[in-house]
Coordinates of C-alpha atoms in Angstrom, one line a residue:
M762 CA -45.3 94.5 -160.6
F763 CA -42.2 95.5 -161.8
I764 CA -42.0 99.8 -161.3
P765 CA -39.1 101.3 -163.2
N766 CA -37.0 104.0 -161.5
P767 CA -36.4 107.3 -164.6
N768 CA -33.6 108.2 -162.6
F769 CA -31.6 104.8 -162.1
V770 CA -29.1 105.4 -163.8
R771 CA -28.3 108.5 -162.3
E772 CA -28.3 107.8 -158.8
M773 CA -26.1 104.4 -159.2
M774 CA -23.3 107.8 -161.8
D775 CA -23.7 109.4 -158.3
E776 CA -23.4 107.2 -156.0
T777 CA -20.4 105.2 -158.3
A778 CA -19.2 108.5 -158.6
D779 CA -18.7 109.2 -154.6
V780 CA -17.3 105.5 -153.4
V781 CA -14.1 105.7 -156.6
A782 CA -14.1 109.6 -155.2
E783 CA -13.0 108.8 -151.5
Q784 CA -10.2 105.8 -152.6
A785 CA -8.8 108.8 -154.9
Q786 CA -8.6 111.2 -152.0
V787 CA -6.9 107.8 -149.9
A788 CA -4.7 108.2 -153.1
A789 CA -3.6 112.1 -154.1
D790 CA -3.3 111.7 -150.2
D791 CA -0.5 109.5 -151.3
A792 CA 1.2 111.2 -153.8
N793 CA 1.0 114.2 -151.1
K794 CA 3.7 112.6 -148.6
L795 CA 5.2 111.2 -151.7
R796 CA 6.4 114.5 -153.6
H797 CA 9.5 116.6 -153.4
R798 CA 9.4 119.6 -154.5
I799 CA 6.9 122.2 -152.1
M800 CA 7.3 125.0 -153.9
P801 CA 7.2 127.9 -151.4
R802 CA 4.4 130.0 -150.3
K803 CA 1.8 127.2 -151.6
K804 CA 0.0 124.5 -150.0
R805 CA 1.9 121.0 -148.2
N806 CA -1.9 119.2 -150.4
A807 CA -1.6 120.2 -153.8
I808 CA -3.0 117.3 -155.1
V809 CA -6.8 117.5 -154.3
V810 CA -9.3 115.3 -155.8
E811 CA -12.3 116.6 -158.3
K812 CA -15.9 115.1 -158.6
E813 CA -17.4 115.6 -161.2
A814 CA -20.5 112.5 -161.8
P815 CA -19.4 109.8 -162.9
D816 CA -16.1 111.4 -163.6
V817 CA -13.6 111.2 -160.9
F818 CA -10.3 113.2 -161.3
I819 CA -7.4 113.5 -159.5
V820 CA -5.3 117.0 -160.4
N821 CA -2.1 118.2 -159.5
T822 CA -2.8 122.6 -159.0
D823 CA 1.5 122.8 -157.8
L824 CA 2.7 125.0 -160.9
G825 CA 5.1 123.3 -161.1
G826 CA 4.1 119.7 -160.1
H827 CA 4.9 118.5 -163.8
L828 CA 8.7 118.1 -162.7
D829 CA 8.1 116.3 -160.3
E830 CA 6.2 113.4 -162.6
W831 CA 8.3 113.5 -165.2
G832 CA 10.8 114.9 -164.4
S833 CA 13.7 117.3 -166.8
K834 CA 17.0 117.3 -167.9
N835 CA 18.5 118.2 -164.1
N836 CA 15.2 116.7 -162.3
P837 CA 14.8 112.7 -162.1
A838 CA 11.9 111.6 -162.2
Y839 CA 9.9 111.2 -158.6
A840 CA 6.4 110.6 -159.5
P841 CA 4.1 111.1 -156.7
L842 CA 0.3 111.1 -158.3
R843 CA 1.2 108.0 -160.5
S844 CA 2.6 106.2 -157.0
G845 CA -0.6 107.1 -155.2
V846 CA -2.5 105.6 -158.2
R847 CA -0.7 103.2 -157.9
N848 CA -0.5 102.3 -154.0
A849 CA -4.3 103.0 -153.9
G850 CA -4.7 99.8 -155.7
F851 CA -5.6 101.6 -158.9
D852 CA -4.7 99.9 -162.0
L853 CA -3.0 102.9 -164.0
I854 CA -2.4 102.6 -168.0
E855 CA 0.5 104.6 -169.8
D856 CA 0.4 104.6 -173.0

């Protein structure tokens, strides 16, 4: 006799988020190695993983991280976050 698990969807979402968070941590570690600019008095690993099941986010907490990622008039784009995501094996689609 089949007895459905009423918590099945929630349990799968949590487990899936855990697996994705592990891979996201690999991407974040790689992105931290690729960062060009480190602001004084800031932690070295400014790119962190935040998990809110079922969503997993890779976040750059550096206040000037956008300059590394997209560059500016006088600063080339180093794109550590995008490169880290691709190097970890994720597909990154930019619109």
